[in-house]
Coordinates of C-alpha atoms in Angstrom, one line a residue:
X220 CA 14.3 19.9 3.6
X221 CA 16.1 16.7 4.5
X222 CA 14.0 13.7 5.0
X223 CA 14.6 10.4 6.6
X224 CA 12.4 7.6 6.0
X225 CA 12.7 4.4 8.0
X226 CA 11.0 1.4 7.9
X227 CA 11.7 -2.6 7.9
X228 CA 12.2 -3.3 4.4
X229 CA 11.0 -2.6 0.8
X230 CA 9.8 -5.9 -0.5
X231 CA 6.9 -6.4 -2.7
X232 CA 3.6 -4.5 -1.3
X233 CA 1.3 -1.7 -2.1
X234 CA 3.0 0.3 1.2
X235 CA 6.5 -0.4 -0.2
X236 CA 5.3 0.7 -3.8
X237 CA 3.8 4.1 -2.7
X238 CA 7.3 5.0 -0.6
X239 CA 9.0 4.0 -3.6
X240 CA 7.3 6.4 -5.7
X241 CA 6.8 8.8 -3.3
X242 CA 10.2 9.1 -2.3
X243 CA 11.1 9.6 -5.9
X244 CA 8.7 12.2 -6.3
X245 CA 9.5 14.4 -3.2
X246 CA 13.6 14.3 -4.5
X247 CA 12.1 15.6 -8.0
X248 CA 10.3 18.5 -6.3
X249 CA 14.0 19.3 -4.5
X250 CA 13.3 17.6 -1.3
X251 CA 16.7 15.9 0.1
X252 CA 15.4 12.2 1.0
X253 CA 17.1 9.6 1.9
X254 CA 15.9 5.8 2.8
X255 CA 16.6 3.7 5.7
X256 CA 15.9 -0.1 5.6
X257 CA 16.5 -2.0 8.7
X258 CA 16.2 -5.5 8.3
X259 CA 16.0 -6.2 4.3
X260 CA 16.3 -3.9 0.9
X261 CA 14.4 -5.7 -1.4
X262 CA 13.4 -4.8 -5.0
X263 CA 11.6 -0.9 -4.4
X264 CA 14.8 -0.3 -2.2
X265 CA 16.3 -1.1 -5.6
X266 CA 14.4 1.3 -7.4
X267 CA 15.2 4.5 -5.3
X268 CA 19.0 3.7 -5.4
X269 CA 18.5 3.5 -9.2
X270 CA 17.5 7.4 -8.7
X271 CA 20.5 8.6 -7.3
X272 CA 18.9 8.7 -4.0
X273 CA 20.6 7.8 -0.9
X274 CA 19.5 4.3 0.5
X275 CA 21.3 1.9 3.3
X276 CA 20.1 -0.9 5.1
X277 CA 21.3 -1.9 8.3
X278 CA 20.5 -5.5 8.3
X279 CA 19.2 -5.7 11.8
X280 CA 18.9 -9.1 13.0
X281 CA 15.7 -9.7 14.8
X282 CA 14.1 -6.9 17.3
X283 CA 16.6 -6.9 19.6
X284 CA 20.2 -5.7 17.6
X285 CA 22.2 -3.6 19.5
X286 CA 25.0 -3.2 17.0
X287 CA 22.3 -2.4 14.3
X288 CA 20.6 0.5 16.0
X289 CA 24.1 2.3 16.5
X290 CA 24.8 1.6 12.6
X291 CA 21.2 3.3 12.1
X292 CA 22.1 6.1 14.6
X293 CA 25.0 6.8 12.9
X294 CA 23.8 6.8 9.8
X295 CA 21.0 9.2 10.6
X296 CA 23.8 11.3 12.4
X297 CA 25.8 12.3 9.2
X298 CA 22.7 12.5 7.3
X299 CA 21.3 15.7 9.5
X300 CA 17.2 14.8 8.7
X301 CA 14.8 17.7 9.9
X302 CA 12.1 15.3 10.5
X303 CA 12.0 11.3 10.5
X304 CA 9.9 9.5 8.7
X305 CA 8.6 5.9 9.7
X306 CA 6.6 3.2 8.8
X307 CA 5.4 -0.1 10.9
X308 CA 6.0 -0.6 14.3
X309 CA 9.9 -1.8 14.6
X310 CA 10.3 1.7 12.5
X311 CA 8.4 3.8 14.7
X312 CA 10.9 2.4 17.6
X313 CA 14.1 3.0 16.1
X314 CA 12.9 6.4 14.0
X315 CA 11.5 8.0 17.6
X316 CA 15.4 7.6 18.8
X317 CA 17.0 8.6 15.8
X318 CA 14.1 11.6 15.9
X319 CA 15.1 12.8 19.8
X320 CA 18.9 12.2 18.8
X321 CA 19.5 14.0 15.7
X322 CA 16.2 16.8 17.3
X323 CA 14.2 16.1 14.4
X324 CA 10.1 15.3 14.2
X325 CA 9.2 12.2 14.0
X326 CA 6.2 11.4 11.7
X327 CA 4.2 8.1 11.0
X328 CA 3.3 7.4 8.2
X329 CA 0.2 4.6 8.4
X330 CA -0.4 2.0 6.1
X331 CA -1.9 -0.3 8.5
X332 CA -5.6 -2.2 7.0
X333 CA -8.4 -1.8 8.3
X334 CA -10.8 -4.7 9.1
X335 CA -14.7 -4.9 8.5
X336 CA -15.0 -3.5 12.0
X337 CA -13.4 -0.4 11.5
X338 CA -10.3 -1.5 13.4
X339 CA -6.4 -1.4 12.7
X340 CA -5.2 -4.8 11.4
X341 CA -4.1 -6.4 14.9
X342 CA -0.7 -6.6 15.9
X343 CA 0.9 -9.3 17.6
X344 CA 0.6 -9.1 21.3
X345 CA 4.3 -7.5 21.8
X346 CA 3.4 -4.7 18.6
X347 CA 0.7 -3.4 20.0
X348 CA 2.2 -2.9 23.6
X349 CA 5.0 -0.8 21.6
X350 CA 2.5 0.7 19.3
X351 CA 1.3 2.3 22.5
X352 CA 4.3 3.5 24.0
X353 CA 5.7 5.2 20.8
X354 CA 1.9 6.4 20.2
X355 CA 2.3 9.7 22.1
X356 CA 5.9 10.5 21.5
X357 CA 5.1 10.9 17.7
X358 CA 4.7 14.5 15.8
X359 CA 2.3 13.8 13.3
X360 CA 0.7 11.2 11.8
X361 CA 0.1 10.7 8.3
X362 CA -2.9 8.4 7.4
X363 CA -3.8 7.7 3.9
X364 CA -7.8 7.0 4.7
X365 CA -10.2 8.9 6.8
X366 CA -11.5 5.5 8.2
X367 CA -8.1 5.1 10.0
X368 CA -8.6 8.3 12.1
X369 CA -10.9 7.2 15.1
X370 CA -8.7 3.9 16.0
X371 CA -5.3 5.8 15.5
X372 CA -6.8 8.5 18.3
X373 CA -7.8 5.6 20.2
X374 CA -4.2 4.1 20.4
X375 CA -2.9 7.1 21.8
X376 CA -1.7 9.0 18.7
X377 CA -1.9 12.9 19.3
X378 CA -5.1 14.0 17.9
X379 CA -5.3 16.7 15.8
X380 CA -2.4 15.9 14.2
X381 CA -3.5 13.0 12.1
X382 CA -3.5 14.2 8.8
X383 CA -5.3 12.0 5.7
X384 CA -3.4 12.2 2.3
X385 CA -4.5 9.6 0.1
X386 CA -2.4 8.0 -2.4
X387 CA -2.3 8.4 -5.7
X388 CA -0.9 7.5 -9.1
X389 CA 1.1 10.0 -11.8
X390 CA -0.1 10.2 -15.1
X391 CA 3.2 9.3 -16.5
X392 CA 4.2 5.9 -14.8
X393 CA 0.4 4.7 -16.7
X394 CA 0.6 6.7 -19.7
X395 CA 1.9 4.0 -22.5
X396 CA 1.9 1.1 -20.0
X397 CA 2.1 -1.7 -22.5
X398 CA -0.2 -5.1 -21.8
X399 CA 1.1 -8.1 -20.5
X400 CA 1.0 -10.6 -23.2
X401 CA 1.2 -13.2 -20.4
X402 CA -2.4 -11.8 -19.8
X403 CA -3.0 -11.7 -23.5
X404 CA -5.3 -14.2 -25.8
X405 CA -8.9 -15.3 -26.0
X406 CA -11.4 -14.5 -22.5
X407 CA -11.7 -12.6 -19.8
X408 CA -8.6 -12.5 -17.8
X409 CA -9.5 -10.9 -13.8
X410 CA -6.6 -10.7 -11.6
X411 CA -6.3 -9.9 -8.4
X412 CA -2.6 -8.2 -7.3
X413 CA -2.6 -9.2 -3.3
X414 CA 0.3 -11.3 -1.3
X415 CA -0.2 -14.5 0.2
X416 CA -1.8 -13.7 3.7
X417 CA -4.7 -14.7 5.2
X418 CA -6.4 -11.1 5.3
X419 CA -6.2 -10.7 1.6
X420 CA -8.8 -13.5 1.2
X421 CA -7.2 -15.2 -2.3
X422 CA -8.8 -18.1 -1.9
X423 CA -12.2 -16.5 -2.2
X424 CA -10.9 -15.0 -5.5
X425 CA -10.2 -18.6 -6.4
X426 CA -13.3 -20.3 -5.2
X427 CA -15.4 -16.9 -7.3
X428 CA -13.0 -17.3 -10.2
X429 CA -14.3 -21.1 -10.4
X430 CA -17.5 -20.3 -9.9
X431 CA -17.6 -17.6 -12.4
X432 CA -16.0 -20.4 -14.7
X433 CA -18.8 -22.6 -14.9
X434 CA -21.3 -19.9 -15.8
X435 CA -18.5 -19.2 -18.1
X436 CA -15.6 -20.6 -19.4
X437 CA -13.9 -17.6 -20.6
X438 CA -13.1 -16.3 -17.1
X439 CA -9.5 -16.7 -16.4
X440 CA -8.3 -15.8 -13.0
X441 CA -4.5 -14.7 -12.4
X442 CA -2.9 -13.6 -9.0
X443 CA 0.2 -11.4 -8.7
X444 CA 2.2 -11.9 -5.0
X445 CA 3.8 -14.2 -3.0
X446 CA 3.5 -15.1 0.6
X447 CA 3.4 -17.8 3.1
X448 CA 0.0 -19.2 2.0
X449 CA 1.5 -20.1 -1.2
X450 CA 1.7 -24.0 -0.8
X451 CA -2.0 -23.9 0.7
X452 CA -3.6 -22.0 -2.3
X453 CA -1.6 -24.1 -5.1
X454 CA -4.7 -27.1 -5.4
X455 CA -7.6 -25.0 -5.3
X456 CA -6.1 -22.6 -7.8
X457 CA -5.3 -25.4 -9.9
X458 CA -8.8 -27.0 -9.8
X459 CA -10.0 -23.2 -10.4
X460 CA -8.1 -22.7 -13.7
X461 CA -6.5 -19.4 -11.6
X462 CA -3.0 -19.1 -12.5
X463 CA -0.6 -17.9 -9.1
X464 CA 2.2 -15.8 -11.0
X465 CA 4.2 -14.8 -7.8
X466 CA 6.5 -11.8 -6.6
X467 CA 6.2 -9.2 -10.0
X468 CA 7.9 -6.3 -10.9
X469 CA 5.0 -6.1 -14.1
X470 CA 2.3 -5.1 -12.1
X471 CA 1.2 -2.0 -14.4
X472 CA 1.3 -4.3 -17.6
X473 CA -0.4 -6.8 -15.8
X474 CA -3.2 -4.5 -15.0
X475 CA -3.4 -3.2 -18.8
X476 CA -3.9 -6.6 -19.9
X477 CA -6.6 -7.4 -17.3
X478 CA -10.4 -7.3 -18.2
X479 CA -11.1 -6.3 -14.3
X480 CA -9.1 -6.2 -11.0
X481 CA -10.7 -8.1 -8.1
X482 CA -9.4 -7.1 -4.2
X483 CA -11.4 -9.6 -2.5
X484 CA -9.4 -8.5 1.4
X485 CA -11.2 -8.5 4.5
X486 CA -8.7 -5.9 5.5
X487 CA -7.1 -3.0 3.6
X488 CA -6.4 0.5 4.0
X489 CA -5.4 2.3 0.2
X490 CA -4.4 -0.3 -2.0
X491 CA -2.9 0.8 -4.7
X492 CA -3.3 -2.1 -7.2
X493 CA -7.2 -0.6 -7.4
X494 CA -5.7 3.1 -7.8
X495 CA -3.7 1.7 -10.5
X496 CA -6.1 -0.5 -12.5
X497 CA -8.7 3.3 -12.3
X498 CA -5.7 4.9 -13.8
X499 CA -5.3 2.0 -16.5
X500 CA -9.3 2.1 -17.1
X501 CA -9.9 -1.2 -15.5
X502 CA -13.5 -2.3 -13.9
X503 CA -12.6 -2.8 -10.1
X504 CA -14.1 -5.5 -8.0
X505 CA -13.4 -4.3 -4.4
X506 CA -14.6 -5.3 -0.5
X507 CA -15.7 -2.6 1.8
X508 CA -13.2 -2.0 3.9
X509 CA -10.1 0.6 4.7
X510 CA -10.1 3.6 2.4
X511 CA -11.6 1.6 -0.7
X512 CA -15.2 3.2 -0.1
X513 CA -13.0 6.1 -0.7
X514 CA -11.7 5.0 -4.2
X515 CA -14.7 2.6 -5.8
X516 CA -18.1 4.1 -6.7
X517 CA -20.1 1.1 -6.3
X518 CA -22.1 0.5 -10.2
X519 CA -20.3 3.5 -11.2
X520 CA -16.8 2.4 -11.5
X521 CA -16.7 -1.0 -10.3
X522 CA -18.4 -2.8 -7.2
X523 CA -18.0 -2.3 -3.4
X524 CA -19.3 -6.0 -1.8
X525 CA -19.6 -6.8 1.5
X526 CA -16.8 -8.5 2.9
X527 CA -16.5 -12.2 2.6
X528 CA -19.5 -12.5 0.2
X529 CA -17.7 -14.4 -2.2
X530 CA -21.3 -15.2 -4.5
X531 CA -21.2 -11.3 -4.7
X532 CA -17.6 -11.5 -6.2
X533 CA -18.5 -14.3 -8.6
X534 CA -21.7 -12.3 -10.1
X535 CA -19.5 -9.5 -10.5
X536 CA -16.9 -11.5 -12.8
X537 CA -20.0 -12.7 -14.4
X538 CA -21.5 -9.8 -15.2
X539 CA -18.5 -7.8 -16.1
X540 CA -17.5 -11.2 -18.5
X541 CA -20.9 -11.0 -20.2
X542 CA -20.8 -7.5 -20.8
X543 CA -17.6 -5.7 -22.2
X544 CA -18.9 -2.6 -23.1
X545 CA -20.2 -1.4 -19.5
X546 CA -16.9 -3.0 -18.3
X547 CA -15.3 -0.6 -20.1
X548 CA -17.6 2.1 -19.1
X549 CA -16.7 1.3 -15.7
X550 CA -13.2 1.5 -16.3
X551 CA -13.5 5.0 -18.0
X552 CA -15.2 6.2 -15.3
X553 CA -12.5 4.8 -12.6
X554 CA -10.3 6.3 -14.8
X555 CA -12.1 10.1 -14.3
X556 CA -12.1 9.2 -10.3
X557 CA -8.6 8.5 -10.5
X558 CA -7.3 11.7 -12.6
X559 CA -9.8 14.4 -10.6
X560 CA -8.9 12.8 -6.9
X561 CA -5.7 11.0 -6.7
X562 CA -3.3 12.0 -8.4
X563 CA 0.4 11.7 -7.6
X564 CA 0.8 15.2 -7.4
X565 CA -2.1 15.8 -4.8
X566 CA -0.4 13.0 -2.9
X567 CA 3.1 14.5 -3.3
X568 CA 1.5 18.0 -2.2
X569 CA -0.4 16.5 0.8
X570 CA 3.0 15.1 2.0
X571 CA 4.7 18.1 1.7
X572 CA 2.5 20.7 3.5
X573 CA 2.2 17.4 6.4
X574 CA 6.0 17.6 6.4
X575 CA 6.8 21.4 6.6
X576 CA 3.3 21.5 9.6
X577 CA 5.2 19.2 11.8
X578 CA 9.1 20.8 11.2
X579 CA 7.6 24.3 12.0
X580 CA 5.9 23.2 15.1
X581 CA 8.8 21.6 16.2
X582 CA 10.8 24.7 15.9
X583 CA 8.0 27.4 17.2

């Protein structure tokens, strides 16, 4: 089965991360994948090259490239895929004509957040007109939360063939992670693994963390990511005693070393930094939104707040800080979520069967 995935780029993100691994995974199981970047590589394009897997980027420049889609048709051309692959919405455009060129499927893969409403993350006015042309043309949609079903039927996206395979993590990229000792020392280090974008709501993990500092000083906050809100979240973090790390490629070690993982986002859809830090035995402080009702069992393995309560957040830290022990109970239990329900291989198999569904229709 030959596979072509498309999307923008694969820069730092919990999207990138899971088609990083996943694309790994499907060439272990003898899948032939290979990986299309339009616009950028970046450092998980890296990390499928580095497996012998066959990766190009056509270095599109801006929406309209006419040279670049002929490079990109080309390039899917000699490659032969039985079904295309896409993520995000410049993808979608580009992988629907490679799809009807090469007489392929086509099939979305959604990563797309989910706000407090129950609604995809809005595009920008010209995304969302193209969102709804491409909408029908597609073959099959996989979705990676139930909550996403309802507003990708709504869109236009053929209904029942939206498929929900959650992601998951493999036992052996956790098993031995070594801590962080940038994490390391005296208190309670929380960190919160998110880019620099308004949805992801950092600055209520700074505002909690120093909140949570005065009731006690051993909280430490940490963020792992980058983004464009950098220069605004540099003072408050400093007055907050959280530390902004940037871009990593350490996230795992980071998590080890973490006392709890806080996702304070007001839109997501199935992060994986909270998959992770359940597969690494870490307490997860979560919003309730996208697929993380889903993944966090409120008192059991962490808590699920209502968005934007940021005193919620900070009496989480406090109580997690004050109380190692259940901490660690909570962790442990994440941990048995994590193993029983999403696991890389159920995510690998959930791909698979969603992948040979849509090639067979599109043969019958």
């Amino acid at each position: 089965m030959r596979l072509l995935f498309v999307c923008p780029d694969m820069r730092f993100g919990g999207a990138e991360r899971h088609w990083a691994t996943l694309i790994v995974a499907l060439a272990e199981r003898g899948v032939e994948p290979k990986l299309l970047a339009l616009a950028e590589k970046g450092a998980f394009f890296d990390d499928v090259a580095r497996h012998g897997i066959p990766a190009e980027c056509m270095d599109l420049r801006g929406r309209i490239d006419p040279r670049g889609l002929r490079r990109a048709l080309a390039a899917a051309a000699k490659f032969g895929p039985a079904a295309v692959v896409t993520r995000g919405v410049s993808a979608q455009l580009v992988g629907e004509a490679i799809a009807r060129r090469a007489k392929a499927v086509h099939v979305y893969n959604e990563h797309t957040p989910l706000t407090p409403t129950g609604l995809l993350l809005p595009p920008r006015p010209h995304q969302r007109a193209l969102t709804r042309l491409v909408a029908r043309t597609i073959d099959e949609v996989v979705a990676v939360t139930s909550r996403q079903v309802p507003p990708l039927e709504r869109i236009g996206y053929p209904r029942g063939r939206i498929e929900v395979v959650h992601n998951g993590v493999f036992e052996k990229d956790v098993e031995g992670v070594d801590p962080s000792p940038e994490l390391g020392g005296d208190g309670f280090p929380v960190l919160c693994v998110a880019g620099l974008r308004p949805e992801k709501r950092v600055d209520l993990f700074i505002e909690a963390i120093g909140a949570a500092r005065r009731e006690n000083p051993a909280v430490r906050g940490c963020v792992a990511g980058e983004g464009r809100e950098r220069e605004r979240l540099e003072a408050p973090a400093r007055a907050n005693g959280v530390a902004l790390l940037g871009a990593r490629h350490d996230v795992l070690q980071l998590i080890a070393a973490a006392g709890a993982v806080c996702l304070p986002s007001e839109a997501e859809a199935m992060p994986m930094s909270l998959l992770e830090a359940m597969a690494l035995g870490r307490p997860v402080i979560a919003m309730d939104v996208g697929g993380n009702a889903e993944l966090v069992q409120h008192g059991e393995t962490g808590y699920l707040l209502t968005p934007g309560d940021g005193g919620a957040v900070t009496r989480a830290i406090v109580e997690l800080a004050a109380d190692t022990p259940r901490a660690n109970e909570m962790g442990a239990a994440g941990r048995r979520v994590q193993r029983e329900r999403f696991t890389g291989e159920q995510m690998v198999d959930g791909y698979l069967n969603a992948f040979k569904w849509a090639i067979e229709r599109g043969q019958a």
